[in-house]
Amino acid sequence: MSLAQVLGSTDPATGSLPNNADYTAQGYRTILVKPGTYAGGVVSGNRYGVNVVGATGDPADVVLTAPGGAVATLTISAPQWTLRDVTVQSVATAVGAQATAVQVKSGDKQVLDHVRLLGDKQTLLVSTANVTTYSRVYVTGSYLEGGADLILGRAVTVVDRSTIHVLDRPGASLTDSSIAAGSAFGFLIADSRIVTDGAAGSIALGRPYSTTGKAQVVVRGTELGEGVNAARPWKDWDAVTLWTAGRFAEHRNTGPGAAIVDPATRPQLSDADAEGFTARKYLAGTDGWDPTAR
């Protein structure tokens, strides 16, 4: 199914969006998506600088949906896309199966603003073109729902002022960061809420990815529900790649899941150190990109 068919633009000329085009030079191209449920996967192609916006402002009114599996409902492979006021849903074929709502496959400066991402395993997959490519993803004011490895990949990713709902998947790890060892920043979850349908202590905040062991995750200013394992919030990948191989830290989290049972298992940033781990710091890169100022 074509991009125009799925998005149902109110402007047919805009909706056609020829491929292999850089719309950033034209002040970006905005597509308003009419209310409705659109079945079938969507791919960005090689279109730079596209804004996909739900026409009503309510993400529940515009739903992109597809069956779960190896292919995401929405795959972004071009830089500078913004997704706003829409729901992207991947329907798992079995409980706990891969169901990726959005995959950022490549491309820098992606923004997901006031969206709902619904899936199961690997709801949000944040990749880069290759292991040496630097990409950034900013998720703000959104609702993310899924199971194990809900946020997975090697792109620098910030989830800000959002709700993360982990399904009842005992032992699930919320994040699975595979950032390169040379990168100072991986994943940041800030000023958000983490809740689960599962039992108390049934989920972990993150684990190091087996291929690198150099995960980097900070969770700060976030309300942690009782589903988070307060005694062991960070999880080993296996008997060889332990959680201590990653770079994990917290700062001023609240809620029952934030209780410090054993300080050795919950590294905390000082107020001074936390100044170096803000959304702006994560996303600035070498060009000073700051989507938080929108």
XYZ file of N, CA and C in Angstrom, residues 107-292:
558
model
N 18.254 7.294 9.552
C 17.851 8.695 9.480
C 17.905 9.366 10.838
N 18.336 10.602 10.859
C 18.552 11.366 12.082
C 17.386 12.329 12.323
N 17.268 12.779 13.560
C 16.323 13.827 13.957
C 14.870 13.422 13.729
N 14.463 12.347 14.391
C 13.081 11.878 14.309
C 12.319 12.330 15.556
N 11.091 12.795 15.380
C 10.277 13.267 16.501
C 8.940 12.536 16.502
N 8.583 11.968 17.652
C 7.272 11.352 17.867
C 6.597 12.147 18.979
N 5.594 12.922 18.631
C 4.996 13.890 19.540
C 3.500 13.613 19.703
N 3.087 13.367 20.945
C 1.680 13.124 21.258
C 1.126 11.988 20.403
N 1.806 10.855 20.474
C 1.374 9.670 19.731
C 1.100 8.530 20.702
N 0.417 7.523 20.207
C 0.254 6.263 20.932
C 0.932 5.173 20.113
N 1.863 4.475 20.737
C 2.538 3.349 20.097
C 2.116 2.088 20.826
N 1.407 1.202 20.137
C 0.839 0.009 20.748
C 1.426 -1.220 20.088
N 2.029 -2.100 20.891
C 2.601 -3.325 20.347
C 2.784 -4.362 21.428
N 3.774 -5.200 21.252
C 4.140 -6.173 22.275
C 5.664 -6.165 22.365
N 6.333 -7.231 22.012
C 7.791 -7.223 22.064
C 8.342 -6.220 21.046
N 9.273 -5.375 21.504
C 9.947 -4.397 20.640
C 8.968 -3.411 20.003
N 8.152 -2.794 20.821
C 7.184 -1.815 20.311
C 7.863 -0.686 19.543
N 8.960 -0.166 20.103
C 9.705 0.915 19.454
C 11.124 0.437 19.193
N 11.443 0.263 17.921
C 12.753 -0.233 17.508
C 13.517 0.933 16.894
N 14.619 1.319 17.541
C 15.359 2.516 17.116
C 16.729 2.099 16.587
N 16.793 1.925 15.290
C 18.014 1.453 14.651
C 18.798 2.628 14.069
N 19.954 2.306 13.510
C 20.723 3.252 12.706
C 21.155 2.525 11.441
N 21.636 3.270 10.464
C 22.009 2.658 9.188
C 23.103 1.614 9.355
N 24.026 1.858 10.287
C 25.095 0.909 10.601
C 25.643 1.247 11.976
N 26.580 0.470 12.463
C 27.033 0.622 13.848
C 27.809 1.909 14.082
N 28.279 2.556 13.031
C 29.039 3.793 13.202
C 28.207 5.044 12.929
N 26.949 4.868 12.536
C 26.089 6.011 12.214
C 25.378 6.509 13.464
N 25.309 7.822 13.610
C 24.687 8.456 14.768
C 23.287 8.932 14.388
N 22.277 8.491 15.140
C 20.900 8.917 14.891
C 20.236 9.290 16.206
N 19.268 10.218 16.134
C 18.580 10.686 17.338
C 17.063 10.600 17.170
N 16.407 10.191 18.261
C 14.948 10.039 18.272
C 14.414 10.722 19.528
N 13.397 11.564 19.368
C 12.785 12.255 20.506
C 11.308 11.898 20.570
N 10.901 11.301 21.703
C 9.510 10.925 21.945
C 9.001 11.786 23.095
N 7.918 12.503 22.881
C 7.434 13.403 23.920
C 5.911 13.379 24.006
N 5.403 13.524 25.238
C 3.959 13.611 25.449
C 3.180 12.454 24.886
N 3.739 11.252 24.983
C 3.171 10.104 24.281
C 2.836 8.951 25.217
N 2.215 7.924 24.652
C 1.855 6.703 25.371
C 2.457 5.532 24.618
N 3.296 4.753 25.313
C 3.944 3.593 24.718
C 3.497 2.352 25.468
N 3.096 1.329 24.736
C 2.617 0.095 25.355
C 3.251 -1.099 24.661
N 3.741 -2.047 25.474
C 4.334 -3.242 24.887
C 4.879 -4.176 25.938
N 5.595 -5.191 25.464
C 6.133 -6.211 26.351
C 7.636 -6.106 26.491
N 8.324 -7.231 26.375
C 9.769 -7.269 26.565
C 10.478 -6.392 25.539
N 11.589 -5.785 25.978
C 12.405 -4.950 25.089
C 11.545 -3.909 24.385
N 10.699 -3.266 25.152
C 9.735 -2.326 24.586
C 10.435 -1.239 23.769
N 11.596 -0.778 24.257
C 12.424 0.176 23.514
C 13.770 -0.491 23.277
N 14.099 -0.720 22.021
C 15.280 -1.513 21.675
C 16.059 -0.845 20.558
N 17.396 -0.839 20.672
C 18.193 -0.394 19.541
C 19.400 0.425 19.916
N 20.045 0.999 18.885
C 21.302 1.703 19.096
C 21.237 3.193 18.758
N 20.053 3.720 18.441
C 19.936 5.163 18.238
C 19.843 5.859 19.592
N 20.349 7.075 19.670
C 20.180 7.889 20.868
C 18.704 8.265 20.958
N 18.071 7.913 22.070
C 16.612 8.051 22.172
C 16.217 8.669 23.503
N 15.373 9.683 23.440
C 14.831 10.325 24.637
C 13.323 10.130 24.654
N 12.811 9.620 25.775
C 11.367 9.531 26.015
C 11.062 10.501 27.146
N 10.280 11.517 26.858
C 10.102 12.652 27.750
C 8.617 12.889 28.011
N 8.262 13.048 29.278
C 6.883 13.393 29.657
C 5.864 12.455 29.019
N 6.127 11.180 29.167
C 5.283 10.162 28.536
C 4.893 9.086 29.538
N 3.929 8.262 29.156
C 3.544 7.094 29.945
C 3.984 5.844 29.208
N 4.684 4.972 29.932
C 5.136 3.704 29.369
C 4.414 2.589 30.109
N 3.625 1.827 29.374
C 2.817 0.763 29.956
C 3.371 -0.577 29.500
N 3.958 -1.309 30.437
C 4.498 -2.633 30.132
C 3.407 -3.667 30.384
N 3.123 -4.468 29.381
C 2.121 -5.519 29.519
C 2.584 -6.577 30.519
N 1.688 -7.465 30.877
C 2.009 -8.516 31.856
C 2.925 -9.552 31.207
N 4.208 -9.268 31.256
C 5.228 -10.148 30.687
C 6.299 -10.348 31.751
N 6.108 -11.310 32.665
C 7.040 -11.488 33.787
C 8.486 -11.586 33.321
N 9.345 -10.811 33.971
C 10.760 -10.819 33.628
C 11.129 -9.889 32.497
N 10.163 -9.158 31.960
C 10.430 -8.280 30.822
C 11.384 -7.159 31.207
N 12.236 -6.803 30.268
C 13.106 -5.641 30.399
C 12.530 -4.522 29.546
N 12.318 -3.361 30.143
C 11.719 -2.243 29.425
C 12.622 -1.749 28.297
N 13.912 -1.583 28.577
C 14.847 -1.096 27.564
C 15.909 -2.135 27.265
N 16.406 -2.058 26.037
C 17.484 -2.944 25.589
C 18.382 -2.082 24.706
N 19.339 -1.429 25.337
C 20.179 -0.453 24.650
C 21.417 -1.118 24.074
N 21.673 -0.868 22.793
C 22.867 -1.422 22.154
C 23.730 -0.310 21.578
N 23.751 0.816 22.281
C 24.531 1.963 21.825
C 26.013 1.604 21.765
N 26.736 2.219 20.858
C 28.170 1.964 20.741
C 28.893 2.399 22.008
N 29.942 1.684 22.351
C 30.686 1.971 23.573
C 31.239 3.390 23.582
N 31.532 3.925 22.399
C 32.105 5.260 22.315
C 31.098 6.383 22.445
N 29.817 6.064 22.487
C 28.779 7.085 22.613
C 28.490 7.370 24.080
N 28.500 8.637 24.438
C 28.225 9.010 25.826
C 26.760 8.830 26.185
N 25.887 8.831 25.183
C 24.457 8.800 25.429
C 23.779 7.659 24.681
N 22.803 7.042 25.350
C 22.002 5.982 24.757
C 20.529 6.313 24.877
N 19.884 5.810 25.949
C 18.464 6.066 26.184
C 18.295 6.944 27.424
N 17.348 7.866 27.355
C 16.944 8.667 28.506
C 15.431 8.607 28.627
N 14.950 8.268 29.818
C 13.524 8.363 30.146
C 13.410 9.420 31.226
N 12.685 10.497 30.943
C 12.645 11.632 31.859
C 11.218 12.108 32.091
N 10.935 12.444 33.350
C 9.653 13.062 33.712
C 8.465 12.288 33.157
N 8.503 10.983 33.342
C 7.489 10.098 32.766
C 6.879 9.195 33.832
N 6.046 8.257 33.407
C 5.462 7.247 34.286
C 5.697 5.881 33.670
N 6.078 4.905 34.518
C 6.246 3.525 34.071
C 5.309 2.660 34.894
N 4.362 2.010 34.210
C 3.368 1.175 34.885
C 3.309 -0.173 34.181
N 2.677 -1.142 34.836
C 2.552 -2.467 34.232
C 1.297 -3.163 34.717
N 0.798 -4.090 33.891
C -0.301 -4.959 34.292
C 0.196 -6.100 35.164
N 1.500 -6.310 35.177
C 2.077 -7.465 35.847
C 2.149 -7.318 37.352
N 2.666 -8.354 37.970
C 2.784 -8.393 39.423
C 3.876 -7.446 39.905
N 3.853 -7.166 41.191
C 4.885 -6.323 41.789
C 6.262 -6.945 41.558
N 7.210 -6.108 41.183
C 8.582 -6.565 41.001
C 8.816 -7.440 39.791
N 7.916 -7.394 38.810
C 8.000 -8.354 37.701
C 8.780 -7.855 36.488
N 9.119 -6.562 36.440
C 9.827 -6.050 35.266
C 11.099 -5.314 35.668
N 12.023 -5.217 34.709
C 13.276 -4.490 34.908
C 13.282 -3.235 34.046
N 14.058 -2.251 34.466
C 14.168 -1.023 33.683
C 14.993 -1.218 32.418
N 15.942 -2.154 32.463
C 16.767 -2.341 31.279
C 17.802 -3.424 31.467
N 18.485 -3.724 30.358
C 19.577 -4.689 30.361
C 20.538 -4.332 29.233
N 21.784 -4.782 29.326
C 22.729 -4.542 28.231
C 22.464 -5.495 27.085
N 22.607 -4.991 25.880
C 22.412 -5.840 24.708
C 23.628 -6.735 24.524
N 23.397 -7.978 24.145
C 24.471 -8.973 24.151
C 25.603 -8.660 23.192
N 25.307 -7.985 22.081
C 26.355 -7.773 21.085
C 27.323 -6.661 21.451
N 26.974 -5.825 22.422
C 27.873 -4.741 22.799
C 28.177 -4.734 24.289
N 27.182 -5.014 25.119
C 27.390 -4.944 26.557
C 27.650 -3.539 27.035
N 27.415 -2.527 26.186
C 27.708 -1.150 26.572
C 26.447 -0.295 26.548
N 25.385 -0.857 27.054
C 24.139 -0.100 27.146
C 24.370 1.190 27.926
N 23.577 2.215 27.610
C 23.599 3.455 28.387
C 22.158 3.903 28.551
N 21.687 3.879 29.791
C 20.301 4.247 30.081
C 20.263 5.054 31.367
N 19.561 6.178 31.327
C 19.265 6.953 32.529
C 17.752 7.102 32.630
N 17.232 6.844 33.815
C 15.816 7.083 34.111
C 15.782 8.130 35.213
N 15.148 9.254 34.957
C 15.185 10.348 35.936
C 13.826 11.052 36.043
N 13.538 11.514 37.265
C 12.314 12.263 37.489
C 11.062 11.530 37.075
N 11.100 10.209 37.183
C 10.023 9.373 36.651
C 9.344 8.584 37.756
N 8.030 8.455 37.663
C 7.260 7.664 38.623
C 7.319 6.194 38.221
N 7.852 5.375 39.115
C 8.003 3.948 38.844
C 6.966 3.172 39.638
N 6.070 2.498 38.942
C 5.051 1.699 39.601
C 5.638 0.494 40.301
N 4.797 -0.197 41.071
C 5.282 -1.321 41.861
C 5.714 -2.503 41.000
N 5.387 -2.471 39.726
C 5.822 -3.547 38.847
C 7.318 -3.579 38.626
N 7.993 -2.441 38.830
C 9.446 -2.391 38.674
C 10.105 -3.096 39.856
N 11.044 -3.958 39.561
C 11.767 -4.703 40.591
C 12.700 -3.756 41.337
N 12.296 -3.339 42.521
C 13.078 -2.363 43.276
C 14.415 -2.931 43.739
N 14.466 -4.226 43.995
C 15.716 -4.836 44.460
C 16.722 -5.021 43.333
N 16.236 -5.328 42.121
C 17.107 -5.540 40.960
C 16.489 -4.862 39.734
N 16.574 -3.541 39.656
C 15.930 -2.839 38.542
C 16.642 -3.009 37.202
N 17.901 -3.426 37.239
C 18.667 -3.657 36.013
C 18.968 -5.138 35.901
N 18.840 -5.651 34.694
C 18.839 -7.099 34.486
C 20.057 -7.547 33.679
N 20.609 -8.716 34.027
C 21.682 -9.315 33.232
C 21.132 -9.765 31.884
N 21.982 -9.699 30.849
C 21.601 -10.309 29.579
C 21.661 -11.823 29.713
N 22.771 -12.302 30.249
C 22.953 -13.730 30.522
C 24.046 -13.853 31.575
N 24.548 -15.056 31.782
C 25.556 -15.278 32.814
C 26.892 -14.628 32.478
N 27.079 -14.266 31.221
C 28.340 -13.650 30.793
C 28.226 -12.125 30.752
N 27.163 -11.619 30.143
C 26.958 -10.171 30.042
C 26.049 -9.724 31.178
N 26.673 -9.266 32.257
C 25.934 -8.858 33.447
C 25.457 -7.412 33.309
N 24.508 -7.037 34.129
C 23.975 -5.681 34.049
C 25.059 -4.645 34.304
N 26.065 -5.005 35.083
C 27.144 -4.074 35.399
C 28.008 -3.743 34.185
N 27.850 -4.499 33.098
C 28.584 -4.181 31.868
C 28.016 -2.944 31.187
N 26.789 -2.598 31.523
C 26.157 -1.421 30.945
C 26.403 -0.191 31.790
N 25.908 0.928 31.306
C 26.021 2.205 32.019
C 24.608 2.646 32.395
N 24.195 2.251 33.578
C 22.831 2.492 34.034
C 22.837 3.437 35.226
N 21.848 4.334 35.277
C 21.755 5.251 36.408
C 20.338 5.796 36.519
N 20.048 6.312 37.716
C 18.760 6.942 37.982
C 18.992 8.269 38.690
N 17.947 9.085 38.696
C 18.027 10.349 39.424
C 16.635 10.791 39.843
N 16.440 10.844 41.135
C 15.215 11.394 41.734
C 13.928 10.813 41.154
N 13.899 9.492 41.027
C 12.654 8.826 40.648
C 11.753 8.686 41.869
N 10.471 8.460 41.635
C 9.508 8.333 42.723
C 8.668 7.078 42.523
N 7.825 6.790 43.515
C 6.930 5.645 43.418
C 7.517 4.400 44.049
N 6.679 3.375 44.253
C 7.133 2.154 44.934
C 8.264 1.440 44.206
N 8.300 1.537 42.896
C 9.365 0.877 42.149
C 10.694 1.587 42.226
N 10.716 2.767 42.847
C 11.955 3.543 42.967
C 12.643 3.351 44.311
N 12.050 2.550 45.189
C 12.645 2.332 46.509
C 14.038 1.720 46.375
N 14.986 2.254 47.118
C 16.357 1.742 47.058
C 16.517 0.660 48.123
N 16.376 -0.569 47.695
C 16.518 -1.718 48.593
C 17.990 -2.011 48.834
N 18.780 -1.974 47.777
C 20.217 -2.221 47.852
C 20.911 -1.179 46.984
N 21.604 -0.210 47.584
C 22.251 0.843 46.796
C 23.202 0.314 45.728
N 23.759 -0.867 45.947
C 24.712 -1.429 44.986
C 24.046 -1.791 43.662
N 22.734 -2.018 43.696
C 22.028 -2.408 42.467
C 21.301 -1.239 41.804
N 21.404 -0.043 42.422
C 20.683 1.115 41.884
C 21.599 2.327 41.819
N 22.499 2.404 40.853
C 23.367 3.584 40.742
C 22.534 4.858 40.600
N 22.891 5.869 41.386
C 22.169 7.133 41.371
C 23.099 8.268 40.945
N 22.596 9.168 40.121
C 23.349 10.356 39.750
C 23.207 11.417 40.833
N 24.283 12.113 41.118
C 24.186 13.276 41.984
C 23.485 14.395 41.217
N 23.027 15.413 41.936
C 22.382 16.534 41.256
C 23.328 17.173 40.246
N 24.593 17.270 40.621
C 25.577 17.873 39.714
C 25.781 17.014 38.472
N 25.916 15.709 38.663
C 26.118 14.816 37.518
C 24.888 14.779 36.615
N 23.707 14.892 37.225
C 22.466 14.824 36.449
C 22.352 15.963 35.443
N 23.056 17.060 35.684
C 23.030 18.176 34.741
C 23.588 17.781 33.378
N 24.406 16.735 33.354
C 24.976 16.276 32.097
C 24.134 15.247 31.377
N 22.972 14.904 31.954
C 22.118 13.869 31.367
C 20.686 14.379 31.229
N 20.529 15.428 30.448
C 19.221 16.004 30.162
C 18.836 15.694 28.717
N 17.576 15.920 28.396
C 17.128 15.689 27.019
C 17.949 16.516 26.035
N 18.215 17.746 26.379
C 18.991 18.608 25.480
C 20.399 18.068 25.268
N 21.019 17.584 26.338
C 22.377 17.036 26.213
C 22.378 15.802 25.319
N 21.415 14.935 25.513
C 21.339 13.710 24.711
C 21.183 14.018 23.223
N 20.374 15.006 22.906
C 19.966 15.220 21.520
C 20.800 16.253 20.774
N 21.616 17.009 21.475
C 22.327 18.131 20.851
C 23.265 17.701 19.737
N 23.954 16.574 19.921
C 24.916 16.140 18.916
C 25.952 17.207 18.654
N 26.410 17.302 17.416
C 27.395 18.320 17.047
C 26.756 19.546 16.410
N 25.428 19.472 16.163
C 24.757 20.585 15.483
C 23.790 21.349 16.375
N 23.726 20.962 17.675
C 22.882 21.693 18.610
C 21.394 21.478 18.440
N 20.995 20.369 17.842
C 19.564 20.097 17.648
C 18.839 20.101 18.985
N 17.720 20.811 19.073
C 16.965 20.884 20.325
C 15.466 20.858 20.049
N 14.901 19.666 19.847
C 13.458 19.573 19.617
C 12.639 19.857 20.865
N 13.280 19.889 22.040
C 12.543 20.164 23.276
C 12.056 21.602 23.315
